[in-house]
Short mmCIF file of C-alpha atoms and ligand atoms in Angstrom, two decimals:
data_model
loop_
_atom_site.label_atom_id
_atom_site.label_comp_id
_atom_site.label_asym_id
_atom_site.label_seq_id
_atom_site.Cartn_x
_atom_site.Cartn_y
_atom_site.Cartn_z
CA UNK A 223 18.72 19.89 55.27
CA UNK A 224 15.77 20.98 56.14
CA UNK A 225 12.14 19.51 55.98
CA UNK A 226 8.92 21.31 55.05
CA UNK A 227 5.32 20.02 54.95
CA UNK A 228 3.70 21.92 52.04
CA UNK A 229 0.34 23.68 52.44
CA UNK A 230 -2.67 21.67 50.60
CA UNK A 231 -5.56 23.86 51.31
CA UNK A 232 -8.55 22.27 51.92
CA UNK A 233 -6.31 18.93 52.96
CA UNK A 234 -3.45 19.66 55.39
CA UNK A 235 -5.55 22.46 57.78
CA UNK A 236 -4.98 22.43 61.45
CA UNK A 237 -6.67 19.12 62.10
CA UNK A 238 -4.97 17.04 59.91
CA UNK A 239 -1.29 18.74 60.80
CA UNK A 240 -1.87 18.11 64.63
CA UNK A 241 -3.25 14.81 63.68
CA UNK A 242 -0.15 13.70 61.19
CA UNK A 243 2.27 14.82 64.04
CA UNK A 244 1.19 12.92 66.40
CA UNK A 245 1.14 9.93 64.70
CA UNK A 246 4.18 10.95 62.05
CA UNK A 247 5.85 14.21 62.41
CA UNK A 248 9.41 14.02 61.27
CA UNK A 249 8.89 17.69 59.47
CA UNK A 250 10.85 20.44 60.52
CA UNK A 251 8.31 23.10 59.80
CA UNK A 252 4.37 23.31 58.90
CA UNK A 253 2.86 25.42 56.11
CA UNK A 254 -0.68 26.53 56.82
CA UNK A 255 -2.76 26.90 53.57
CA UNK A 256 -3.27 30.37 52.55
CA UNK A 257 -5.53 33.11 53.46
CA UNK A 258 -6.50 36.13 51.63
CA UNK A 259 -6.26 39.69 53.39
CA UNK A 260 -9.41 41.74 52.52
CA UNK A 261 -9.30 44.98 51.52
CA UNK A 262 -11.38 46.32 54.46
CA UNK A 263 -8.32 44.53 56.98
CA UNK A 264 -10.58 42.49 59.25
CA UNK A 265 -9.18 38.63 59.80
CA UNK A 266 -12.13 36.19 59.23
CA UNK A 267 -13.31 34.12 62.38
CA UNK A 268 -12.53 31.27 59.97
CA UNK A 269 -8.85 32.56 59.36
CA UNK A 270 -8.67 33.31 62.57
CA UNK A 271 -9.45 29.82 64.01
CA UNK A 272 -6.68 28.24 61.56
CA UNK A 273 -4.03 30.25 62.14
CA UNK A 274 -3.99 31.30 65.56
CA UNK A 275 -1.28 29.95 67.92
CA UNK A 276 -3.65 27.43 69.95
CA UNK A 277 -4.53 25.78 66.59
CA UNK A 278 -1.05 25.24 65.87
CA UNK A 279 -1.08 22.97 69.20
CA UNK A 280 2.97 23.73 69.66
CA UNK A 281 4.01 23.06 65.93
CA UNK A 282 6.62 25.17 64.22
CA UNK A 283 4.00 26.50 61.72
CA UNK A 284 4.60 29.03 59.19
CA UNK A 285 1.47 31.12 57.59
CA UNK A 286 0.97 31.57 54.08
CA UNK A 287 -0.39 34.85 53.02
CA UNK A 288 -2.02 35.54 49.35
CA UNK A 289 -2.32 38.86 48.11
CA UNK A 290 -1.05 41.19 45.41
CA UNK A 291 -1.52 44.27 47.21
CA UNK A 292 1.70 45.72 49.51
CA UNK A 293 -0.61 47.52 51.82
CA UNK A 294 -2.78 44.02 52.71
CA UNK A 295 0.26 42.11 53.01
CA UNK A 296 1.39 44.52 56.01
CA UNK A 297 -1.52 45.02 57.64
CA UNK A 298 -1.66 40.58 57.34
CA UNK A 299 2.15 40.63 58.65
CA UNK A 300 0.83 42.86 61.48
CA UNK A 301 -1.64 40.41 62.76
CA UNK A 302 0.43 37.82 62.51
CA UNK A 303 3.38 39.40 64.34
CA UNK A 304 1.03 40.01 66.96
CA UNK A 305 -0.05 36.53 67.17
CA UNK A 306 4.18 35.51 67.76
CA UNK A 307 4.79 34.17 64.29
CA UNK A 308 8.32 35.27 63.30
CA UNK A 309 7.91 34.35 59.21
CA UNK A 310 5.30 34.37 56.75
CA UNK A 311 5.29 33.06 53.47
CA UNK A 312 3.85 34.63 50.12
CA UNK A 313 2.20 32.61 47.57
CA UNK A 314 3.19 33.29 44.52
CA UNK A 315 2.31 29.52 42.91
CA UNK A 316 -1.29 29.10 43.08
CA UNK A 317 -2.50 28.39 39.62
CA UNK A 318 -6.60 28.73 40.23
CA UNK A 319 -8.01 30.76 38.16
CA UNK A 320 -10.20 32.68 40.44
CA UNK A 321 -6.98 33.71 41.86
CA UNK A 322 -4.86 34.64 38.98
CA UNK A 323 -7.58 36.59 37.24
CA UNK A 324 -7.43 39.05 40.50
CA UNK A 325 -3.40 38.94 39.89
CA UNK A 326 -3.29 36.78 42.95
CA UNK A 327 -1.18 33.68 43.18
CA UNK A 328 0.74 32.48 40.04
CA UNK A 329 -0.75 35.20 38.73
CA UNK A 330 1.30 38.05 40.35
CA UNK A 331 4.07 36.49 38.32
CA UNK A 332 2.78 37.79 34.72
CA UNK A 333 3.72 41.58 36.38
CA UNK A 334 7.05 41.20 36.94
CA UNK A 335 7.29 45.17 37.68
CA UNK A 336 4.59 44.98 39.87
CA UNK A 337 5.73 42.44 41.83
CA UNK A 338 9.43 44.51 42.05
CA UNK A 339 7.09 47.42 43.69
CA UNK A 340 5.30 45.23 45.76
CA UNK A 341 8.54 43.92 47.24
CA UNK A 342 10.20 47.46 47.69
CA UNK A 343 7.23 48.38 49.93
CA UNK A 344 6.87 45.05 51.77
CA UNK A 345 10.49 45.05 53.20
CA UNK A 346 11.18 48.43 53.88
CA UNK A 347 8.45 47.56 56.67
CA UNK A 348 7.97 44.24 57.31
CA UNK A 349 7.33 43.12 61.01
CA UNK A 350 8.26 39.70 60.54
CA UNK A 351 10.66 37.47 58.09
CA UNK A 352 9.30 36.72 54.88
CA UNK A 353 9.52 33.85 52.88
CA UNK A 354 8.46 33.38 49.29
CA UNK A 355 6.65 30.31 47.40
CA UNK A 356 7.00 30.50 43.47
CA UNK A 357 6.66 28.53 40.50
CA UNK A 358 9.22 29.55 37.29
CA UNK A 359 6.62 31.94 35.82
CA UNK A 360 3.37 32.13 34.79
CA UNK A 361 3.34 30.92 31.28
CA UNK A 362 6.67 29.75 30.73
CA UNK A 363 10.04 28.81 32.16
CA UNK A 364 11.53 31.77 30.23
CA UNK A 365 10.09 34.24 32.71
CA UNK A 366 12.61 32.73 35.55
CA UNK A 367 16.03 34.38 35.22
CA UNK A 368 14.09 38.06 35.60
CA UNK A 369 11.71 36.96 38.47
CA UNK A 370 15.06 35.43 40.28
CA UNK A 371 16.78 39.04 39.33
CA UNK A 372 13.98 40.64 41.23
CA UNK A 373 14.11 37.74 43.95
CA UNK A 374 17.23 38.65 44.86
CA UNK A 375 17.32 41.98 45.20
CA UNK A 376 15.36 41.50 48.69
CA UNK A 377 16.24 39.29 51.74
CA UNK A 378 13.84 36.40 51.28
CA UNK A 379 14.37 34.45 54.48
CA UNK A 380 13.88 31.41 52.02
CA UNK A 381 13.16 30.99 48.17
CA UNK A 382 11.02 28.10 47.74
CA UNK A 383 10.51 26.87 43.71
CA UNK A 384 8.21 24.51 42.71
CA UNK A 385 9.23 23.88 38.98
CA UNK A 386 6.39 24.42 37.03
CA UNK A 387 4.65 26.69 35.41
CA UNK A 388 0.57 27.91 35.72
CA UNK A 389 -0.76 26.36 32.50
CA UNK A 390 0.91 22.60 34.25
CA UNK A 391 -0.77 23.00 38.22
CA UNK A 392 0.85 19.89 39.99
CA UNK A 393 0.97 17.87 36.67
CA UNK A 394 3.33 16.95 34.20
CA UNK A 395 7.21 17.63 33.59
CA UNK A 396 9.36 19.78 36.41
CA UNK A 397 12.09 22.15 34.77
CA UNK A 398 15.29 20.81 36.76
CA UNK A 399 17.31 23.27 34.38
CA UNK A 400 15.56 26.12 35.50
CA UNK A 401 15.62 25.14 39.20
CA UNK A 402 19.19 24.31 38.78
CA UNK A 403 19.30 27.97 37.94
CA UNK A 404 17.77 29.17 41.08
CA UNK A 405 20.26 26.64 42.67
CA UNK A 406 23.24 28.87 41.06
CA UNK A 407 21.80 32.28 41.35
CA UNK A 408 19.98 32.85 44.40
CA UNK A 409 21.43 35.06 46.54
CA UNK A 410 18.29 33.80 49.20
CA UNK A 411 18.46 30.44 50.63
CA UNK A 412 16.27 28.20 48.29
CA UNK A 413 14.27 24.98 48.71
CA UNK A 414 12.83 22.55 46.48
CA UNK A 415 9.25 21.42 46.04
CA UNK A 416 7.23 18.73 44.21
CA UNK A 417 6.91 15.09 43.36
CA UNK A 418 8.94 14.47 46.01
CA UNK A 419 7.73 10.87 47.28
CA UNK A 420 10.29 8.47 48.64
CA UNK A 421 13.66 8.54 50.27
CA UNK A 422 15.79 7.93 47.35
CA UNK A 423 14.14 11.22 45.05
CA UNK A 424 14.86 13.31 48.40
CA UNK A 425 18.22 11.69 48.72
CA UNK A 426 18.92 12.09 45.14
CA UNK A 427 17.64 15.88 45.14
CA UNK A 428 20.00 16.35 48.18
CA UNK A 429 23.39 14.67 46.19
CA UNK A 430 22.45 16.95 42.91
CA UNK A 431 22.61 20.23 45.27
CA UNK A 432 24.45 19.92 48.23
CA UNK A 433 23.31 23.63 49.02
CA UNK A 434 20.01 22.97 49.18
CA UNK A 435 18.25 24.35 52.28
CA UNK A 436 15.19 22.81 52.51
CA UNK A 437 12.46 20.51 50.87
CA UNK A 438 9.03 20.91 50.88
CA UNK A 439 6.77 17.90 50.83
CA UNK A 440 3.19 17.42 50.12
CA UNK A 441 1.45 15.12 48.34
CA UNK A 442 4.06 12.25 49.20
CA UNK A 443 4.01 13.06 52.69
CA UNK A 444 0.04 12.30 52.90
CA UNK A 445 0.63 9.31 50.33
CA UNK A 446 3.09 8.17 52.54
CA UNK A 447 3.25 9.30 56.35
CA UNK A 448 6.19 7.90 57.16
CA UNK A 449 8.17 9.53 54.36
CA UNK A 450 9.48 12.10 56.19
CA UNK A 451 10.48 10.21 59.29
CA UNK A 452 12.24 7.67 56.87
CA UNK A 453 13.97 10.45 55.73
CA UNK A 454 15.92 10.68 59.54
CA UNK A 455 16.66 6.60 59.72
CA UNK A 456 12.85 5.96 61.13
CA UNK A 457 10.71 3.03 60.10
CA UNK A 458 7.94 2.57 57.52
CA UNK A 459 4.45 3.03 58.53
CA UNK A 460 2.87 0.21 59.68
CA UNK A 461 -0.51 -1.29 59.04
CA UNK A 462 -1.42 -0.86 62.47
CA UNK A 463 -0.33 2.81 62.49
CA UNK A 464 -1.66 3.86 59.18
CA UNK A 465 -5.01 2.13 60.67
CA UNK A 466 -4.72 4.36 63.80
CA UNK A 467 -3.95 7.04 62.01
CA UNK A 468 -7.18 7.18 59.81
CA UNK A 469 -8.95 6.37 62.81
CA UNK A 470 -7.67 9.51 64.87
CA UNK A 471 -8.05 11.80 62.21
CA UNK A 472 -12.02 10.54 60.98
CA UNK A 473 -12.67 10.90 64.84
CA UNK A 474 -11.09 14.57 65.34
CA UNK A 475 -12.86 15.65 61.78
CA UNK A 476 -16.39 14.37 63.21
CA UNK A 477 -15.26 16.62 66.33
CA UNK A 478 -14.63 19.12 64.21
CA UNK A 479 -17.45 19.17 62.07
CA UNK A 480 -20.11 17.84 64.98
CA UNK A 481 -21.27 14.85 61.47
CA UNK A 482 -19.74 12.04 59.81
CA UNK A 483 -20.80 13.67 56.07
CA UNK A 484 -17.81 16.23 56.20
CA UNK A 485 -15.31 13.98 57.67
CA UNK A 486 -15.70 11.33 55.39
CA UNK A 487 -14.96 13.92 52.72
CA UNK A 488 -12.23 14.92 54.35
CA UNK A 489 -11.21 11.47 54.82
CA UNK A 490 -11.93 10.83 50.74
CA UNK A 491 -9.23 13.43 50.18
CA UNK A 492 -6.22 12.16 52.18
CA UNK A 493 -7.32 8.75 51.01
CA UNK A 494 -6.58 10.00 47.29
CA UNK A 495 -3.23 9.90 48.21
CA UNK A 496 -2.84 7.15 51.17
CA UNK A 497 -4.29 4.37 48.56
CA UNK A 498 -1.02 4.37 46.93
CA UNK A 499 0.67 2.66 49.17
CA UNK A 500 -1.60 -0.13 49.00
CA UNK A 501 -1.17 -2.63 46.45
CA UNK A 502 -3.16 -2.55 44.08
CA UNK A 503 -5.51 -0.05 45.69
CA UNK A 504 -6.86 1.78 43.07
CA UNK A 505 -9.84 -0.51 42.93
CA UNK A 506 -11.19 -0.27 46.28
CA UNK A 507 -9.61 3.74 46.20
CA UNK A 508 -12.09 4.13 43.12
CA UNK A 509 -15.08 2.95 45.14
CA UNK A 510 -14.00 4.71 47.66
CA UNK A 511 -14.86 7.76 46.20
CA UNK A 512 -17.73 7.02 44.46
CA UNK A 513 -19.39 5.76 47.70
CA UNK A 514 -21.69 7.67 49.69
CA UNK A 515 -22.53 7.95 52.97
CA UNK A 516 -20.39 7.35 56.15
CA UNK A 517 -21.56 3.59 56.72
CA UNK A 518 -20.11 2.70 53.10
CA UNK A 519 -17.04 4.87 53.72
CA UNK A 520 -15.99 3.22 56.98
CA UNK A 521 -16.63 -0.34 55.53
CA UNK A 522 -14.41 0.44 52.56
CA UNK A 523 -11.66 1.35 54.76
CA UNK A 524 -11.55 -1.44 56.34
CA UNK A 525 -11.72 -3.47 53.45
CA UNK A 526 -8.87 -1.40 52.19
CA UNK A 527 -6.37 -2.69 55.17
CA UNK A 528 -7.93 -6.00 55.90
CA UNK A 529 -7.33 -7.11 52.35
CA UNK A 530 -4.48 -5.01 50.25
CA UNK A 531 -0.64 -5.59 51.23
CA UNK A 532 1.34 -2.37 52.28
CA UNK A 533 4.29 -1.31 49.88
CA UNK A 534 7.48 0.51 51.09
CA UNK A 535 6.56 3.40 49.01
CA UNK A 536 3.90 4.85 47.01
CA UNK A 537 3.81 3.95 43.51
CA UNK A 538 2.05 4.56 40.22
CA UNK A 539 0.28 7.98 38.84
CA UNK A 540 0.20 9.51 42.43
CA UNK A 541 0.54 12.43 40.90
C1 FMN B 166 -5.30 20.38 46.78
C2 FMN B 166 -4.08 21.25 46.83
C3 FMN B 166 -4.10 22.41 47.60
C4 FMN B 166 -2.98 23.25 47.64
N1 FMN B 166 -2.99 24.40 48.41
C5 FMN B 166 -1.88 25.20 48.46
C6 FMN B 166 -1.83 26.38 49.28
O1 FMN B 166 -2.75 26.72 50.04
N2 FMN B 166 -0.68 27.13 49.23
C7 FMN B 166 0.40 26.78 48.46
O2 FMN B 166 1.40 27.49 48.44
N3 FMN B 166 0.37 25.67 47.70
C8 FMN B 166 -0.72 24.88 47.69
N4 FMN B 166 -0.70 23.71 46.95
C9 FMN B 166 0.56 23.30 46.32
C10 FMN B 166 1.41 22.44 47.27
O3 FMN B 166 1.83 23.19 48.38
C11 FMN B 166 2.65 21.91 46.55
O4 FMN B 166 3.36 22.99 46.03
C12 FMN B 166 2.29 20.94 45.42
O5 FMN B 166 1.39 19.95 45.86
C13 FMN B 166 3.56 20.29 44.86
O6 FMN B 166 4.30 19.66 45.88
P1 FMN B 166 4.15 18.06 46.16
O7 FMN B 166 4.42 17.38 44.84
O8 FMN B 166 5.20 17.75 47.21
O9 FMN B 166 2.77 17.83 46.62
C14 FMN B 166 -1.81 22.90 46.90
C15 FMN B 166 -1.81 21.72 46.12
C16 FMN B 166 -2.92 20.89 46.09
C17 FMN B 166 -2.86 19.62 45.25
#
């Protein structure tokens, strides 16, 4: 089965994924946070920068495309068939409201028809495979069985479901009855996403659908590194390489930002996650971010692994 990383925009960007693989890999595939085609078709120098080949540093990566409109989409799966991707994805989760009031995202979802004409359009002429990230609907679970009827009438090189609905974001119960659904119906390969964060939910997952294709991993991946290495026979993360770890990726953010203020916020962010795999961590991971300034950042982290034990997986509210 295969292994995704999940796109976190704003946390898993090109620094951090070259950063994580050195240290961790163990993923079989990268997802690079969206980015949004304007209407007028010119890429961004910031879009550009994430997504082109030389960011990617060698990684399988896969792009991830938002958009509700057929014609941006192609023009986007132009580009990025130029650039020698051979799959894009289409985000069809995010729950932000900016987004889904322009019938972007999770919002594309509430116009099932829409979505049927988009589809028609996109893969008479796509350039390059595409893939598909959804949740069950936009208001409710109800709205799966006719979004997996349009699904599958078009060759989605792979269906991935995150359980939930918009109203929920990343919180709260994940509708296994409606994802065992997808599991039945799908006539595109389909992979599972969220809460995934330790060996035994993936190995569990994998027993309860042995056709499974793939998982997708994010938040437990950053709470724990090691998780998807564990998930081939590899070790736990170590203090010394979880210390490393932070160090190498604090360094290439103040690279990448030229100051310490931006990388330490950065840093904040993956430490949201890391801290739960300290014991009891939420302490110092409170004053963590509430601190200020790099000084009080860096001392924190190393108060963080001079004095908390490691676990073997994360635990508590991680998400
Ligand atoms: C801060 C943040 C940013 C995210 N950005 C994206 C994104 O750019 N594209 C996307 O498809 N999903 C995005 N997601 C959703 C994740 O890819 C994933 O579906 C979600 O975190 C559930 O999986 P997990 O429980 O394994 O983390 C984001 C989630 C978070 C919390």
């Amino acid at each position: 089965m295969r292994v995704d990383f999940a796109p976190l925009d704003g946390i898993t960007k090109s620094v951090f994924r070259r950063t994580w693989a050195r240290f961790f890999g163990g993923v079989d595939r990268y997802f690079i946070p969206f980015f949004s085609p304007t209407g007028q078709h010119i890429l961004t120098p910031r879009d550009r920068r994430e997504i082109e080949r030389s960011a990617q540093d060698g990684l399988p990566s896969v792009p991830q495309v938002m958009t509700c409109r057929a014609e941006d989409f192609l023009w986007a799966l132009g580009v990025l068939a130029d650039m020698g991707y051979q799959e894009a994805n289409l985000n069809l989760g995010c729950p932000s409201g900016t987004v889904t009031a322009k019938g972007k995202g999770s919002g594309f979802l509430a116009r099932p028809e829409d979505l049927d004409r988009f589809f028609d359009q996109v893969f008479s002429k796509a350039p390059v495979a595409v893939s598909v990230k959804t949740r069950l609907g936009y208001q409710s679970p109800e709205e799966f069985p006719r979004l997996l009827e349009i699904f599958n009438r078009y060759p989605i090189a792979c269906l991935t479901v995150h359980p939930r609905v918009r109203p929920q974001k990343y919180r709260g119960e994940v509708h296994m009855e409606a994802f065992a659904l997808a599991m039945e119906k799908s006539r595109n390969p389909v992979c599972y996403n969220g809460d995934l964060k330790s060996t035994a939910d993936v190995e569990a997952l994998a027993a309860q659908f042995p056709k499974l294709e793939a998982v997708m991993i994010g938040r437990g991946a950053i709470a724990d590194p090691a998780l998807p290495r564990r998930l081939r026979g590899g070790p736990p993360a170590s203090r010394e390489e979880l210390r490393a770890f932070t160090t190498g990726l604090y360094e290439a953010y103040q690279e990448f930002y030229g100051q310490a203020e931006p990388a330490c916020q950065r840093m904040k962010e993956v430490w949201f996650y890391l801290i739960h795999l300290f014991e009891d961590g939420q302490r110092l991971g409170g004053r963590m971010r509430r601190s200020r300034g790099a000084a009080a950042y860096e001392a924190l982290e190393a108060e963080i692994f001079r004095e908390l034990p490691l676990r073997r997986c994360p635990e508590g509210e991680l998400f």
